[in-house]
mmCIF file of C-alpha atoms in Angstrom:
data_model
loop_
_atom_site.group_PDB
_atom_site.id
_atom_site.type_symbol
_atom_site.label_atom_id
_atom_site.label_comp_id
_atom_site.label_asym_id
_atom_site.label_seq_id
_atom_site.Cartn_x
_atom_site.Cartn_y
_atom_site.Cartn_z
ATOM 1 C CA UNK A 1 -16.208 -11.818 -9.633
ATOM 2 C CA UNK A 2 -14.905 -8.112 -9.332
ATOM 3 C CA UNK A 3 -12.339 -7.557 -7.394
ATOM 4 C CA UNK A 4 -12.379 -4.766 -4.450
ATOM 5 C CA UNK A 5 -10.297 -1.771 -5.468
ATOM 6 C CA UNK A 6 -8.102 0.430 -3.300
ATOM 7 C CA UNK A 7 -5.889 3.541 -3.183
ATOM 8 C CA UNK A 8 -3.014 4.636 -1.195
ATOM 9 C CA UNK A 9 -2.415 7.765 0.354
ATOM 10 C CA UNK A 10 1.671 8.439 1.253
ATOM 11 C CA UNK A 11 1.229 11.571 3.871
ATOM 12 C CA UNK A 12 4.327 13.498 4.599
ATOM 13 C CA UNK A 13 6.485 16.707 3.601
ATOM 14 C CA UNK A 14 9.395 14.319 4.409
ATOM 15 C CA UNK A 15 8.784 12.131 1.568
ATOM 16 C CA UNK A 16 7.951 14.821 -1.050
ATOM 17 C CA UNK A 17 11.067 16.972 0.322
ATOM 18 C CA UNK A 18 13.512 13.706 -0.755
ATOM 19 C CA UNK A 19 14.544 13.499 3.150
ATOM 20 C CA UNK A 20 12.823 10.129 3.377
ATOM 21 C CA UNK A 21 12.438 7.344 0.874
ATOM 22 C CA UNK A 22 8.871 5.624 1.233
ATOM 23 C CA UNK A 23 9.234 2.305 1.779
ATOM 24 C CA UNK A 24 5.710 0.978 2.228
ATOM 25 C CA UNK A 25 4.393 1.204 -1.472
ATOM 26 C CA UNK A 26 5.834 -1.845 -2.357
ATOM 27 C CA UNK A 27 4.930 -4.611 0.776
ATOM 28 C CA UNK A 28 0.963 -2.567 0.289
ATOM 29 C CA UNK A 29 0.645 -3.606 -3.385
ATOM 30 C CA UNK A 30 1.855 -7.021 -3.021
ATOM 31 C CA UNK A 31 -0.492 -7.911 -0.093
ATOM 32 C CA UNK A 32 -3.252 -6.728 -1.093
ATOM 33 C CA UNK A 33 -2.995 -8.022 -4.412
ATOM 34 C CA UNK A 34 -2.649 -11.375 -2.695
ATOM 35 C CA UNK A 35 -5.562 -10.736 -0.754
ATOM 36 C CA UNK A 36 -7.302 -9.811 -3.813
ATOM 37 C CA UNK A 37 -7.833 -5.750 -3.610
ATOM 38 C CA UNK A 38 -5.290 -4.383 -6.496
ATOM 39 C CA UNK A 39 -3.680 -1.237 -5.672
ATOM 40 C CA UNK A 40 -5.257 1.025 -8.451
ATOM 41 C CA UNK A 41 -4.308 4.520 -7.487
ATOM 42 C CA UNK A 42 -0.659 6.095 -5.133
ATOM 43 C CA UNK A 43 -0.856 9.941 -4.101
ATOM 44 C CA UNK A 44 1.692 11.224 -2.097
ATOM 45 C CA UNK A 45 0.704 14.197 -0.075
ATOM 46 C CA UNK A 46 1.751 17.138 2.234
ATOM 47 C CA UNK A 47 0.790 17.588 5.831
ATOM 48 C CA UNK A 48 -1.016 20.225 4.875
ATOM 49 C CA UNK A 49 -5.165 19.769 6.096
ATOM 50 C CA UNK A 50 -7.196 21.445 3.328
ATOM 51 C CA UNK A 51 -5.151 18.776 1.252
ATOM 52 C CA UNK A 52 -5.659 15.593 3.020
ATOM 53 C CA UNK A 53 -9.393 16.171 3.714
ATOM 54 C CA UNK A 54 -10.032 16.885 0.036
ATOM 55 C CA UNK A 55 -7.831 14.303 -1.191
ATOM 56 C CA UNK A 56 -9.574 11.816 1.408
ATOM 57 C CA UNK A 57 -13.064 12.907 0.649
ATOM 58 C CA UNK A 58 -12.088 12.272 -3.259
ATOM 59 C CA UNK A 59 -10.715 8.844 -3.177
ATOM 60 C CA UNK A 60 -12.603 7.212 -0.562
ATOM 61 C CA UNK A 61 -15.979 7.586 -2.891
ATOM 62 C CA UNK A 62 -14.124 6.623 -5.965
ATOM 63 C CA UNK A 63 -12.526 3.554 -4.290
ATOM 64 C CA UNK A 64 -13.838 0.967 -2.299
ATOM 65 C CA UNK A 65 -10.307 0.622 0.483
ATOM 66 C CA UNK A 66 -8.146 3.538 0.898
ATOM 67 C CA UNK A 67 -5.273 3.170 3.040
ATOM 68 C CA UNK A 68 -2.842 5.735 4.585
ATOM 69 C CA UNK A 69 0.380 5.637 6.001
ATOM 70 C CA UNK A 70 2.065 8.462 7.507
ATOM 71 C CA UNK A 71 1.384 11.430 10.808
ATOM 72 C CA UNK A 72 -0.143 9.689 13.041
ATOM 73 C CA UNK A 73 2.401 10.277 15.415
ATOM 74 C CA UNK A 74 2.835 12.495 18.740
ATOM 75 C CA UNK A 75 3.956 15.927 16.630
ATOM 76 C CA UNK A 76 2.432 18.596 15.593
ATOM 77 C CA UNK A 77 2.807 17.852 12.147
ATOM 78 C CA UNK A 78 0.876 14.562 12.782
ATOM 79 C CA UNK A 79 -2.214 15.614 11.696
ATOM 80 C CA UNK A 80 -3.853 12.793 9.214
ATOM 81 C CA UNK A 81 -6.244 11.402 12.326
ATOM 82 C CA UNK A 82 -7.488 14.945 12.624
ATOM 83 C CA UNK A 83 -7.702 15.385 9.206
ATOM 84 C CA UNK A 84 -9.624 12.455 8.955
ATOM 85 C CA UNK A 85 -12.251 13.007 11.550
ATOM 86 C CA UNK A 86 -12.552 16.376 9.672
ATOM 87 C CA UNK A 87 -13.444 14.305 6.067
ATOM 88 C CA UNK A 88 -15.717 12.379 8.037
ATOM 89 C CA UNK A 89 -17.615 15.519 9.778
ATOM 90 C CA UNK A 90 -17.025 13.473 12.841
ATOM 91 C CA UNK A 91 -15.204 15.236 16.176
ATOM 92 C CA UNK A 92 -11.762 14.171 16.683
ATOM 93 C CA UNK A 93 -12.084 12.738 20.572
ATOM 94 C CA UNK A 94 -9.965 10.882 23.232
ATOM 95 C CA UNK A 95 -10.993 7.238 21.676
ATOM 96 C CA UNK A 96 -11.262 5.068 25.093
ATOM 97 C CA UNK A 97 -9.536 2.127 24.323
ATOM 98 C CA UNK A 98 -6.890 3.721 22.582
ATOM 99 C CA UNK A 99 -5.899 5.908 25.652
ATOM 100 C CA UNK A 100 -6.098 3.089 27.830
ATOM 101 C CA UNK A 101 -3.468 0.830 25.777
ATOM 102 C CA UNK A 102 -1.586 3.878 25.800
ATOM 103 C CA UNK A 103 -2.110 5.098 29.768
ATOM 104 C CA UNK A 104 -1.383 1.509 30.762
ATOM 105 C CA UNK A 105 1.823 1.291 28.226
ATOM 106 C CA UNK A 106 3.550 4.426 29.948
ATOM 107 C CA UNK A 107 2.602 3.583 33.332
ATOM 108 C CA UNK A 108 4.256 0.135 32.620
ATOM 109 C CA UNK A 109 7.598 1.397 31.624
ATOM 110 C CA UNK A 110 10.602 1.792 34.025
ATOM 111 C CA UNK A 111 10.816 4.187 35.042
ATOM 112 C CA UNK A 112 7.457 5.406 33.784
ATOM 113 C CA UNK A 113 6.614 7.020 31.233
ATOM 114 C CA UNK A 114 5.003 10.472 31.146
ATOM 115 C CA UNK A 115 1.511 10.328 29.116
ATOM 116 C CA UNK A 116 1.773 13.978 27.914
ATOM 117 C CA UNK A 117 -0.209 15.875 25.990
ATOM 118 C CA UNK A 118 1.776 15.142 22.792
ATOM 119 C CA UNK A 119 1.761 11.365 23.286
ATOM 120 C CA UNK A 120 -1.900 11.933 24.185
ATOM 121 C CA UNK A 121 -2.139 12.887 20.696
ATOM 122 C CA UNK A 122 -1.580 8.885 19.206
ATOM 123 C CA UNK A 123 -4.989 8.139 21.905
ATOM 124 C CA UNK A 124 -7.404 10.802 19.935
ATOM 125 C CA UNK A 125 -9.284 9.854 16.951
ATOM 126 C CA UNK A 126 -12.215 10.685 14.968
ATOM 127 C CA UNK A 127 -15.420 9.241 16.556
ATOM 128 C CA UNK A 128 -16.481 6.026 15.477
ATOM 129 C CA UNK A 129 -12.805 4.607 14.705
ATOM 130 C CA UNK A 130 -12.150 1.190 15.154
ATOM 131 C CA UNK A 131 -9.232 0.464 16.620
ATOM 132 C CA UNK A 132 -5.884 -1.346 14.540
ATOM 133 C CA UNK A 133 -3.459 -3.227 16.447
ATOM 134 C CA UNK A 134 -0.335 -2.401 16.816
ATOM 135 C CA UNK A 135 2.196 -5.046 18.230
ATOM 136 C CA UNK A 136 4.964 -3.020 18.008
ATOM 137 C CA UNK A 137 4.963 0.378 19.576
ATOM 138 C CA UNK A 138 1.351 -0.130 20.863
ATOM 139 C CA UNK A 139 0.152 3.225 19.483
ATOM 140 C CA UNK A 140 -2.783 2.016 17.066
ATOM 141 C CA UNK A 141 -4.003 2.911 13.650
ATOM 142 C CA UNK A 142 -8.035 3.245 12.684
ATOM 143 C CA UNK A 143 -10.253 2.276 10.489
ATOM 144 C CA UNK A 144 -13.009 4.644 9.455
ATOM 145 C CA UNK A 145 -15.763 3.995 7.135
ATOM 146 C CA UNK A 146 -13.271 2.527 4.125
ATOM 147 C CA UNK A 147 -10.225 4.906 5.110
ATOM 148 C CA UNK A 148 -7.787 2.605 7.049
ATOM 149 C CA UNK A 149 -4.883 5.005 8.886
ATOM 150 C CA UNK A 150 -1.520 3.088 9.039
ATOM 151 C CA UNK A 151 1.871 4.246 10.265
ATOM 152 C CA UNK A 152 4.584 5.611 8.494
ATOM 153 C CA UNK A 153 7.418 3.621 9.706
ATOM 154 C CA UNK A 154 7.504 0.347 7.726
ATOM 155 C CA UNK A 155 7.773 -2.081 10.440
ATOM 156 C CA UNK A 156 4.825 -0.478 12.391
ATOM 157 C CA UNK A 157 2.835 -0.087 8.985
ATOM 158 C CA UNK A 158 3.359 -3.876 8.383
ATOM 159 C CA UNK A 159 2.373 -4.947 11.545
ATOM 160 C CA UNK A 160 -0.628 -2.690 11.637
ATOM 161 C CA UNK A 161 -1.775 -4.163 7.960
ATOM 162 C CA UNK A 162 -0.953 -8.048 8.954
ATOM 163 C CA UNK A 163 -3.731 -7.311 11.936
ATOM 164 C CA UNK A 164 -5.673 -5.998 9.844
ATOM 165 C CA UNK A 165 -5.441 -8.058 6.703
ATOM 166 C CA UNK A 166 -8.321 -10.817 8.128
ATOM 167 C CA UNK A 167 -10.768 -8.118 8.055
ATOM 168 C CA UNK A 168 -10.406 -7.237 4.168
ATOM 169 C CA UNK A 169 -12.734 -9.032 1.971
ATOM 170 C CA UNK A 170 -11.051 -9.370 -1.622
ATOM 171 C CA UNK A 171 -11.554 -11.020 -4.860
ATOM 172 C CA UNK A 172 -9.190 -13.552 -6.823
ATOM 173 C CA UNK A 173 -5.822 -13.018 -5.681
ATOM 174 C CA UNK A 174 -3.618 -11.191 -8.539
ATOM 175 C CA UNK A 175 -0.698 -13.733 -9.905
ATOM 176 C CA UNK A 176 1.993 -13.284 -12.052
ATOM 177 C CA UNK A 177 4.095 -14.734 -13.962
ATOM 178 C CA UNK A 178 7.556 -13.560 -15.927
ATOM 179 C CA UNK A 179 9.398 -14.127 -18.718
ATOM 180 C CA UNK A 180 13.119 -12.128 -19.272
ATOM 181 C CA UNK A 181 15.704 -12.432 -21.885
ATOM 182 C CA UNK A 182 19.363 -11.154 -21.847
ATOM 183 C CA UNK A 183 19.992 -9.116 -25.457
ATOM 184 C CA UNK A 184 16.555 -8.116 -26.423
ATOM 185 C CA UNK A 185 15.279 -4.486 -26.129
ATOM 186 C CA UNK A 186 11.943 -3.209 -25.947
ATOM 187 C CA UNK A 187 12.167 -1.930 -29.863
ATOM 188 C CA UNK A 188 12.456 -5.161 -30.956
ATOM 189 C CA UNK A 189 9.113 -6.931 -29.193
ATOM 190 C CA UNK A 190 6.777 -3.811 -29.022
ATOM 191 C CA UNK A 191 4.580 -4.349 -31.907
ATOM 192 C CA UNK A 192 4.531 -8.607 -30.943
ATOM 193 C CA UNK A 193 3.451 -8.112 -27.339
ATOM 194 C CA UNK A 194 0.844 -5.909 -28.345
ATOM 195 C CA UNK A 195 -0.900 -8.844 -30.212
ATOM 196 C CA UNK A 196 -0.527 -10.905 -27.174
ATOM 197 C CA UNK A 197 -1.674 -8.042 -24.840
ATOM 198 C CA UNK A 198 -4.386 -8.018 -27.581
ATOM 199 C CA UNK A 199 -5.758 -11.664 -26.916
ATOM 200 C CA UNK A 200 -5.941 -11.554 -23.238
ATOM 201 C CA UNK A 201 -7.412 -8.100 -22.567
ATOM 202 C CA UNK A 202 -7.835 -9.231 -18.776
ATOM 203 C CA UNK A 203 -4.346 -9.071 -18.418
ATOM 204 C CA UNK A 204 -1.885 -6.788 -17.419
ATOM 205 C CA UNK A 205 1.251 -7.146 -19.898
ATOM 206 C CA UNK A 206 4.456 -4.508 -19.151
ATOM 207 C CA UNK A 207 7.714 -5.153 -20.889
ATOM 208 C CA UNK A 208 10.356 -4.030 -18.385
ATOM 209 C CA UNK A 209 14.499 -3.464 -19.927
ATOM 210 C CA UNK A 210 16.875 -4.164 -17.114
ATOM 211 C CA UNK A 211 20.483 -3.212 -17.839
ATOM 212 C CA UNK A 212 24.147 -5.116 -16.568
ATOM 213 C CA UNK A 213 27.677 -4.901 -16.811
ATOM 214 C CA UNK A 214 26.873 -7.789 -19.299
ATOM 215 C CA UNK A 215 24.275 -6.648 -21.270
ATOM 216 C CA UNK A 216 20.868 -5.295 -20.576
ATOM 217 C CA UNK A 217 17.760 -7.333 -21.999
ATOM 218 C CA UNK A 218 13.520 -7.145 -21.171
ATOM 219 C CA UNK A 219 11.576 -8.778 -18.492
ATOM 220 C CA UNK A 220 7.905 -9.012 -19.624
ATOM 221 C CA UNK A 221 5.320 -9.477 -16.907
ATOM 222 C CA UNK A 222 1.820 -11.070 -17.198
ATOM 223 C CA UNK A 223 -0.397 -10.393 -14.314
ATOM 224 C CA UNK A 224 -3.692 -11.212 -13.554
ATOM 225 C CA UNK A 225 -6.388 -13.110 -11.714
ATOM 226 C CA UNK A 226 -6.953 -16.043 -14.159
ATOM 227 C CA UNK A 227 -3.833 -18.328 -13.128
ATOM 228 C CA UNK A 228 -4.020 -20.207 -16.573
ATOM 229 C CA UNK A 229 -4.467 -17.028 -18.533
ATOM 230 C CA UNK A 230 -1.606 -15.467 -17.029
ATOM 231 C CA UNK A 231 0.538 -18.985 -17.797
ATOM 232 C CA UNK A 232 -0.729 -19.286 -20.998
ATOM 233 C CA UNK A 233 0.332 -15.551 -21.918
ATOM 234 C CA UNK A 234 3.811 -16.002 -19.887
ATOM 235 C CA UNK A 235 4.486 -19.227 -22.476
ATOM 236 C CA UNK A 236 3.220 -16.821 -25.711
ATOM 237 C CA UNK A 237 5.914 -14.251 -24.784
ATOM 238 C CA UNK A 238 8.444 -16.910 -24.439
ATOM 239 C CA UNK A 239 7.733 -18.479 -27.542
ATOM 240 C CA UNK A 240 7.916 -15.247 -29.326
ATOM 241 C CA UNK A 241 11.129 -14.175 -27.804
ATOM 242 C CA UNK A 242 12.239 -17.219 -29.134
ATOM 243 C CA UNK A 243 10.932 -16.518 -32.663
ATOM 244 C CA UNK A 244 13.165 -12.940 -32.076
ATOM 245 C CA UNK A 245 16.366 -15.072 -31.911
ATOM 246 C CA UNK A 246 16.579 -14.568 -28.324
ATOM 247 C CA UNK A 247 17.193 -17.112 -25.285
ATOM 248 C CA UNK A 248 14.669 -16.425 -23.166
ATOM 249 C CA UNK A 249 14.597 -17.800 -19.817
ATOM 250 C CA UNK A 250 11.248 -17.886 -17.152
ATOM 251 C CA UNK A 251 11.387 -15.448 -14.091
ATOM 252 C CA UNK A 252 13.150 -12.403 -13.090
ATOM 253 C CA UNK A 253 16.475 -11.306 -14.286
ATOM 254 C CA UNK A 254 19.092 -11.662 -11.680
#
């Protein structure tokens, strides 16, 4: 069975700039490689329009989920949802539901809340969008065609994806398993885990040093969707970091 593939788009001169340090990669490749939809491609992009349609318009047909995270917010530098209706060719509308959640949200608050123009923004989408919860700031993301728009804000992104997540149809889920030991570099194993990369060619293999005050050593990573494959090939590293003199050890290094 082939497994679904997907790409992540990072929006935001914040993140390229340095000011902000994207913290969404990481929770996106894990659960979707537990749903079974590896993460195959990251860009991280300006706010800059030409950009984000072209780079939309490229990985959407090349992929079959791309997600974004990032300006979909009330400022005028939140302009992915626009950006989006523009890859589509769609207009870029008051979406109904959306503005109700949203009318109803302000209306709600005590005092209430002024729907402006700007927060106005967060109600239009491209036409067509289906609506992604949001449970945390109500605001909601949108899924169009295979382009789902997330927050940038962690906790919103995660809580957007976890509504989401029953609605993704994936393959095997991707395991892994790992092997580290304290005292053996890279140099030393590269030519054997390349034989062992070389008998299960379904497999991702990466050898990964880790340093401490106590010595540094390698962590070597099998990951797959074959369980047993990936356990077999954990125990061949093992047993070969053995046959280096080392002391291996299964798992991550503290």
């Amino acid at each position: 069975m082939t497994s679904p593939t997907a790409c992540l788009l990072i929006i935001g001169n914040e993140v390229l700039s340095g000011r902000t340090q994207d913290a969404n990669l990481k929770f996106l490749a894990t659960r979707l490689g537990e749903i079974g939809i590896p993460l195959r491609e990251v860009r991280v992009i300006p706010d800059v329009r030409a950009t984000i349609v072209a780079t939309v318009n490229e990985v959407r047909a090349k992929y079959d989920h791309v997600f974004t995270t990032g300006g979909i917010g009330p400022t005028h530098d939140d302009i992915t949802s626009e950006c989006v209706a523009a890859a589509f060719g769609v207009p870029w509308e008051p979406h109904p539901e959306a503005w109700r959640r949203l009318e109803s949200h302000y209306a709600r608050q005590s005092p209430p809340g002024d729907f402006n123009a700007a927060r106005q923004r967060m109600a239009t989408m491209p036409r067509g969008a289906a609506l992604i919860d949001n449970i945390i700031s109500i605001a909601p993301g949108f899924t169009m065609g295979n382009v789902h728009v997330l927050a940038g804000v962690p906790r919103i992104m995660q809580a957007m994806f976890e509504a989401l997540a029953p609605t993704l149809k994936g393959g095997p889920p991707v395991v892994s398993a790992a092997v580290h030991a304290t005292g053996l570099m890279e140099g030393r194993i590269a030519e054997g885990l390349a034989d062992i990369q070389a008998r299960y060619p379904d497999l991702d293999i990466g050898s990964y040093p880790y340093y401490r005050t106590g010595g540094g050593g390698v962590a070597v990573v099998a990951k797959g969707t074959d369980a047993d494959a990936v356990k077999a090939a954990a125990r061949d590293v093992l047993v070969f970091m053995r046959a280096c003199g080392a002391h291996p050890a299964e798992g991550e290094p503290d």
